[in-house]
Structure formats: structure tokens, C-alpha cells
Coordinates of C-alpha atoms in Angstrom, one line a residue:
Chain A
M167 CA 0.0 0.0 0.1
L168 CA 2.6 2.5 1.1
I169 CA 5.0 1.6 -1.8
S170 CA 2.3 2.1 -4.4
F171 CA 1.5 5.5 -2.7
Y172 CA 5.3 6.4 -3.1
L173 CA 5.3 5.2 -6.8
I174 CA 2.2 7.2 -7.7
A175 CA 3.6 10.2 -5.9
L176 CA 6.8 10.1 -7.7
V177 CA 5.1 9.8 -11.1
L178 CA 2.6 12.7 -10.0
V179 CA 5.6 15.1 -8.9
L180 CA 7.8 14.4 -11.9
S181 CA 5.0 14.7 -14.5
A182 CA 3.8 18.0 -12.7
F183 CA 7.4 19.4 -13.0
A184 CA 7.6 18.4 -16.6
V185 CA 4.2 20.1 -17.3
V186 CA 5.5 23.3 -15.9
L187 CA 9.1 23.1 -17.2
L188 CA 9.0 21.7 -20.8
P189 CA 9.2 24.5 -23.4
N190 CA 7.0 22.8 -25.9
A191 CA 3.4 23.1 -24.9
I192 CA 2.2 19.8 -26.5
H193 CA 4.7 18.0 -24.4
S194 CA 3.3 19.7 -21.2
A195 CA -0.1 18.5 -22.4
L196 CA 1.0 15.0 -22.7
C197 CA 2.6 15.1 -19.3
L198 CA -0.6 16.5 -17.9
I199 CA -2.3 13.4 -19.1
V200 CA 0.1 11.4 -17.2
N201 CA -0.5 13.5 -14.1
L202 CA -4.3 13.2 -14.3
L203 CA -4.0 9.4 -14.7
G204 CA -1.7 9.5 -11.6
V205 CA -4.3 11.4 -9.7
A206 CA -6.9 8.8 -10.8
A207 CA -4.7 6.2 -9.5
M208 CA -4.5 8.0 -6.3
F209 CA -8.3 8.2 -5.9
A210 CA -8.4 4.5 -6.5
L211 CA -5.9 3.9 -3.7
L212 CA -8.2 5.9 -1.4
E213 CA -11.1 3.7 -2.6
A214 CA -12.9 6.5 -4.2
H215 CA -13.6 4.2 -7.1
F216 CA -16.4 6.4 -8.8
L217 CA -14.3 9.5 -8.7
A218 CA -11.3 7.6 -10.2
T219 CA -13.5 6.6 -13.1
M220 CA -14.7 10.1 -13.5
Q221 CA -11.3 11.5 -13.3
V222 CA -10.2 9.2 -16.4
I223 CA -13.2 9.9 -18.4
V224 CA -13.8 13.6 -17.7
Y225 CA -10.2 14.9 -17.2
A226 CA -7.8 12.6 -18.9
G227 CA -10.4 12.0 -21.6
A228 CA -12.8 15.0 -22.3
I229 CA -10.8 18.0 -21.1
M230 CA -7.5 16.8 -22.3
V231 CA -9.0 16.1 -25.8
L232 CA -10.1 19.7 -25.9
V233 CA -6.7 21.1 -24.8
V234 CA -4.8 19.0 -27.4
F235 CA -7.2 20.0 -30.0
V236 CA -6.9 23.6 -29.2
L237 CA -2.9 23.2 -29.1
M238 CA -3.1 21.7 -32.7
L239 CA -5.6 24.4 -34.0
L240 CA -3.2 27.3 -32.8
N241 CA 0.1 26.6 -34.3
M242 CA 2.4 28.0 -31.6
K243 CA 6.1 28.1 -31.4
R244 CA 8.3 27.0 -28.7
E245 CA 8.4 29.3 -25.6
A246 CA 12.0 30.5 -25.1
L247 CA 12.8 29.5 -21.6
G248 CA 16.1 31.1 -20.4
L249 CA 18.0 31.3 -17.2
R250 CA 15.8 34.1 -16.0
Q251 CA 12.6 32.1 -16.3
Y252 CA 14.1 29.1 -14.5
T253 CA 15.4 31.4 -11.7
L254 CA 12.0 32.9 -11.5
F255 CA 10.5 29.3 -11.3
A256 CA 13.1 28.3 -8.4
F257 CA 12.3 31.5 -6.5
S258 CA 8.4 30.9 -6.6
F259 CA 8.9 27.2 -5.7
L260 CA 10.9 28.3 -2.8
V261 CA 8.5 30.8 -1.5
G262 CA 5.7 28.2 -1.9
S263 CA 7.8 25.6 0.1
L264 CA 8.1 28.2 2.9
F265 CA 4.4 28.6 2.9
L266 CA 4.1 24.8 3.3
A267 CA 6.5 24.9 6.1
F268 CA 4.6 27.7 7.8
I269 CA 1.3 25.8 7.4
A270 CA 3.0 22.6 8.6
A271 CA 4.2 24.5 11.7
S272 CA 0.9 26.1 12.5
S273 CA -1.6 23.4 11.7
S274 CA -3.1 21.0 14.3
I275 CA -2.8 17.9 12.0
Q276 CA -1.3 15.1 13.8
W277 CA 1.4 14.2 11.4
G278 CA 1.7 10.6 12.4
D279 CA -1.7 9.2 12.2
A280 CA -2.7 6.7 9.5
L281 CA -5.9 6.4 7.5
Q282 CA -8.4 4.3 9.3
Y283 CA -9.9 1.8 7.0
A284 CA -13.4 0.6 7.7
A285 CA -14.7 -2.7 6.6
G286 CA -17.1 -1.1 3.9
S287 CA -15.7 0.9 1.1
V288 CA -16.6 4.6 1.0
G289 CA -16.6 5.8 -2.5
T290 CA -18.6 3.1 -4.3
I291 CA -20.9 4.0 -7.1
E292 CA -23.9 3.0 -5.1
R293 CA -23.1 5.3 -2.2
V294 CA -21.9 8.2 -4.1
G295 CA -25.0 8.0 -6.5
R296 CA -27.3 7.8 -3.6
M297 CA -25.9 10.9 -1.9
L298 CA -25.8 12.7 -5.2
F299 CA -29.5 12.1 -6.0
T300 CA -30.6 12.8 -2.3
R301 CA -29.0 15.6 -0.5
Y302 CA -27.0 17.1 -3.3
V303 CA -29.7 16.8 -6.0
F304 CA -30.2 20.6 -6.5
A305 CA -26.4 21.2 -6.7
F306 CA -26.4 18.3 -9.2
E307 CA -29.0 20.2 -11.3
A308 CA -27.3 23.4 -10.9
A309 CA -24.0 21.9 -12.2
S310 CA -25.8 20.7 -15.3
L311 CA -27.2 24.2 -15.9
L312 CA -23.8 25.7 -15.5
I313 CA -22.3 23.1 -18.1
M314 CA -25.2 24.1 -20.3
A315 CA -24.4 27.9 -20.0
A316 CA -20.6 27.1 -20.5
V317 CA -21.4 25.2 -23.8
V318 CA -23.4 28.1 -25.1
G319 CA -20.7 30.6 -23.9
A320 CA -18.0 28.7 -25.6
V321 CA -20.0 28.6 -28.9
M322 CA -20.6 32.4 -28.5
L323 CA -17.0 33.1 -27.7
S324 CA -15.4 31.2 -30.5
R325 CA -17.8 32.3 -33.4
T326 CA -15.9 34.1 -36.3
K327 CA -16.7 37.3 -37.6
K328 CA -18.1 35.7 -40.9
S329 CA -20.7 33.7 -39.1
Q330 CA -21.7 36.9 -37.2
H331 CA -22.0 38.7 -40.4
L332 CA -24.1 35.8 -42.0
S333 CA -26.6 35.6 -38.9
G334 CA -26.8 39.4 -38.9
G335 CA -27.7 39.3 -42.6
A336 CA -30.3 36.5 -42.0
S337 CA -32.2 38.1 -39.2
Chain B
M81 CA -1.6 2.2 6.0
I82 CA -0.8 5.5 4.6
P83 CA -0.7 8.5 6.9
V84 CA -2.9 11.5 6.1
S85 CA 0.1 13.8 6.3
H86 CA 1.6 12.0 3.3
F87 CA -1.3 13.1 1.2
V88 CA -1.2 16.6 2.6
I89 CA 2.4 17.0 1.6
L90 CA 2.0 15.6 -1.8
A91 CA -1.0 17.8 -2.5
T92 CA 0.9 20.9 -1.3
V93 CA 3.9 20.1 -3.4
L94 CA 1.7 19.7 -6.5
F95 CA -0.2 22.9 -5.7
I96 CA 3.0 24.9 -5.3
I97 CA 4.3 23.5 -8.8
G98 CA 1.0 24.6 -10.2
V99 CA 1.2 28.1 -8.8
S100 CA 4.9 28.4 -9.8
G101 CA 3.9 27.4 -13.5
F102 CA 1.1 29.9 -13.3
L103 CA 3.3 32.5 -12.4
F104 CA 6.3 32.0 -14.6
R105 CA 5.0 30.7 -17.8
R106 CA 4.1 32.9 -20.7
N107 CA 2.1 30.6 -22.8
V108 CA -1.6 30.9 -22.1
I109 CA -2.4 27.3 -22.6
V110 CA 0.4 26.2 -20.2
V111 CA -1.0 28.7 -17.7
F112 CA -4.3 26.9 -18.0
M113 CA -2.8 23.6 -17.6
S114 CA -1.1 24.9 -14.3
V115 CA -4.6 25.8 -13.1
E116 CA -5.7 22.2 -13.8
L117 CA -2.6 21.0 -11.7
M118 CA -3.8 23.1 -8.8
L119 CA -7.4 21.8 -8.9
N120 CA -6.2 18.4 -8.9
A121 CA -3.9 18.8 -5.9
V122 CA -6.9 20.1 -4.0
N123 CA -8.9 17.2 -5.2
I124 CA -6.4 14.7 -3.8
L125 CA -6.7 16.6 -0.5
F126 CA -10.4 16.4 -0.5
I127 CA -10.5 12.6 -1.1
A128 CA -8.0 11.9 1.5
F129 CA -9.8 13.7 4.2
A130 CA -13.0 12.2 3.1
R131 CA -11.4 8.8 3.4
M132 CA -10.1 9.8 6.8
H133 CA -13.5 10.8 8.2
E134 CA -15.4 8.0 6.5
N135 CA -17.6 10.9 4.9
L136 CA -18.8 11.3 1.5
V137 CA -19.1 15.0 1.5
G138 CA -15.5 15.4 0.3
E139 CA -16.2 13.2 -2.7
M140 CA -19.3 15.4 -3.5
A141 CA -17.0 18.5 -3.4
V142 CA -14.7 16.6 -5.8
F143 CA -17.4 15.7 -8.0
F144 CA -18.6 19.4 -8.4
V145 CA -15.1 20.7 -8.8
M146 CA -14.8 18.3 -11.8
A147 CA -18.1 19.7 -13.2
V148 CA -17.0 23.3 -12.8
A149 CA -13.4 22.3 -14.2
A150 CA -15.1 20.9 -17.3
A151 CA -17.2 24.2 -17.8
E152 CA -14.0 26.2 -17.2
A153 CA -12.2 24.3 -19.7
A154 CA -14.8 24.9 -22.4
V155 CA -15.0 28.6 -21.8
G156 CA -11.3 29.1 -21.2
L157 CA -10.3 27.4 -24.4
A158 CA -12.9 29.4 -26.3
I159 CA -11.4 32.6 -24.8
I160 CA -8.0 31.4 -25.8
I161 CA -9.0 30.8 -29.3
A162 CA -10.7 34.3 -29.4
F163 CA -7.5 35.8 -28.1
F164 CA -5.3 34.1 -30.6
R165 CA -7.7 35.3 -33.4
T166 CA -7.4 39.0 -32.4
R167 CA -3.7 39.1 -31.4
M168 CA -2.2 36.2 -33.5
S169 CA -0.3 35.0 -30.3
V170 CA -0.7 33.0 -27.2
D171 CA 1.7 35.0 -25.0
T172 CA 0.3 36.4 -21.8
D173 CA 2.5 39.5 -22.4
D174 CA 0.4 40.4 -25.3
A175 CA -2.7 40.5 -23.3
A176 CA -1.7 43.9 -21.9
A177 CA -4.5 46.1 -23.6
M178 CA -5.7 47.3 -20.2
H179 CA -2.4 48.9 -19.3
G180 CA -3.3 51.7 -21.8

């Protein structure tokens, strides 16, 4: 259990660094897919089976297809990453680590305690679905409304001038 | 048995990498991907604490974060395409029209 955690954590951290540091955006996107699959593996390790599945389908599937599609649509050049950029990255990483140390020093988490595993699994599809359609049913419907609005907004934003002209002439 | 603190440290490291990428990259799409990194770091933390407390509310939060992230990806990428059309570039430095 602990060994698989460390393996997945290693993959996650390395691929996250690769996403941020590789100069070619398409390489970053491919490393982000690895990262998202690693997060799904982490969910599975925590017995959130439903969310692990959703992570693979929604994130590593749908969202990354969108991102890679846009990357291929826009033909962009390599970003010039010089010493200055890497210094900036190292500096911001250092400041963030200090922030982490500050949180660790001031939080009340007991750093030694292990996860307590109950007999029944927590995140099965049955339990998640039951909760989603009872206590969170309004939030669920609101989420569907939000995605609907996002789809309409995306179409509106990415319309070209030509189709605007055409629809203006038709009305 | 994995201590919860391991998950806290891992999620914080991933979050810091995401913040750093958000701050220092100039390519809009890489900035967008850094935001996804941060969202996923927080999701890991939500699930870990949901597992620790044997409580499904954390998993519900992750579910809705995913829904909002999907909506955000659709709108964000449409904005990136519109930006590229007007400026012929995906560099954040070119989005400086508000500076006058």
C-alpha cells in the first residue's frame, strides 16, 4: 500500500514538474495526461472508485482532448525559457515551500496518524450516487445548468466574424 | 496504511508546482494547464480527508469541482481561441491592452 503510494506520488511530482518546465506546450499537455491518470490512481488507492473513473473519463479524456485539440488548432512556437525564467521558477517554488513549512508548523494535524480503513468501502458508485441524488440533487441540477451555460458561452466566444455577419444578414 | 500527512504534503507540493507554473510561464495554454494541476492537488486532499473521516461530503466536493472544471475548460479554451484570433499570439504579455 505504502509502496504504491510512493510510486504514484513520484510519477505525480515528476510529471507536474514536466508540465511546468517543458518548453513545448504539446509535451506539457502529454505530461499533464500522465499526471491526471496518476491522480486517478491515487483516488483508486483511497477507494474512491467512482471518482477515479470520472477522473479518467472527464479529465484525462474530455478536457485533455479539448486542450490538445486547441493546441493543434493554434500553431504556436516553442516558448523561449532562459536562465531568467528558471530562476523565477526556482524562486516561486522556494516561496511556496516556505508557505508549506508555515502551514505545517501552524496546523493542528497529527502528522503521524494513519488512515483508518473501515470494513465497507466509502466511495462506491452506489453510495456516491445515492448521496448525489438525495442530499445534493439541487447542486447536481445546478451543475448541469452551469455546463449548459458554458457550452453556449464557448460557442458564442469562438464564433468567427464571418458567421456573425451571416447571422446578422439573415435576421 | 498511509498516513494522512503524506497526502497533505503531496497535494501541497503539486499545488506549489502549479502556482509556480501559473506565475512564470508565458504561454496561455500552459498557464491553463497549471490551473488544472492546482485543482487536482486540492482534489487529492479532499478525497484523502473524506477517506479519513469516512464521510462522502468530500467526494461530493470533488465531483462538483470536476463539473466546474469541465465548464471552465470549455469557456477558457474558447477565450484562448478568441484571443489568438485578435492578437495572433498566445503569449500572456500580449494581453496587456488594459495597461493603456
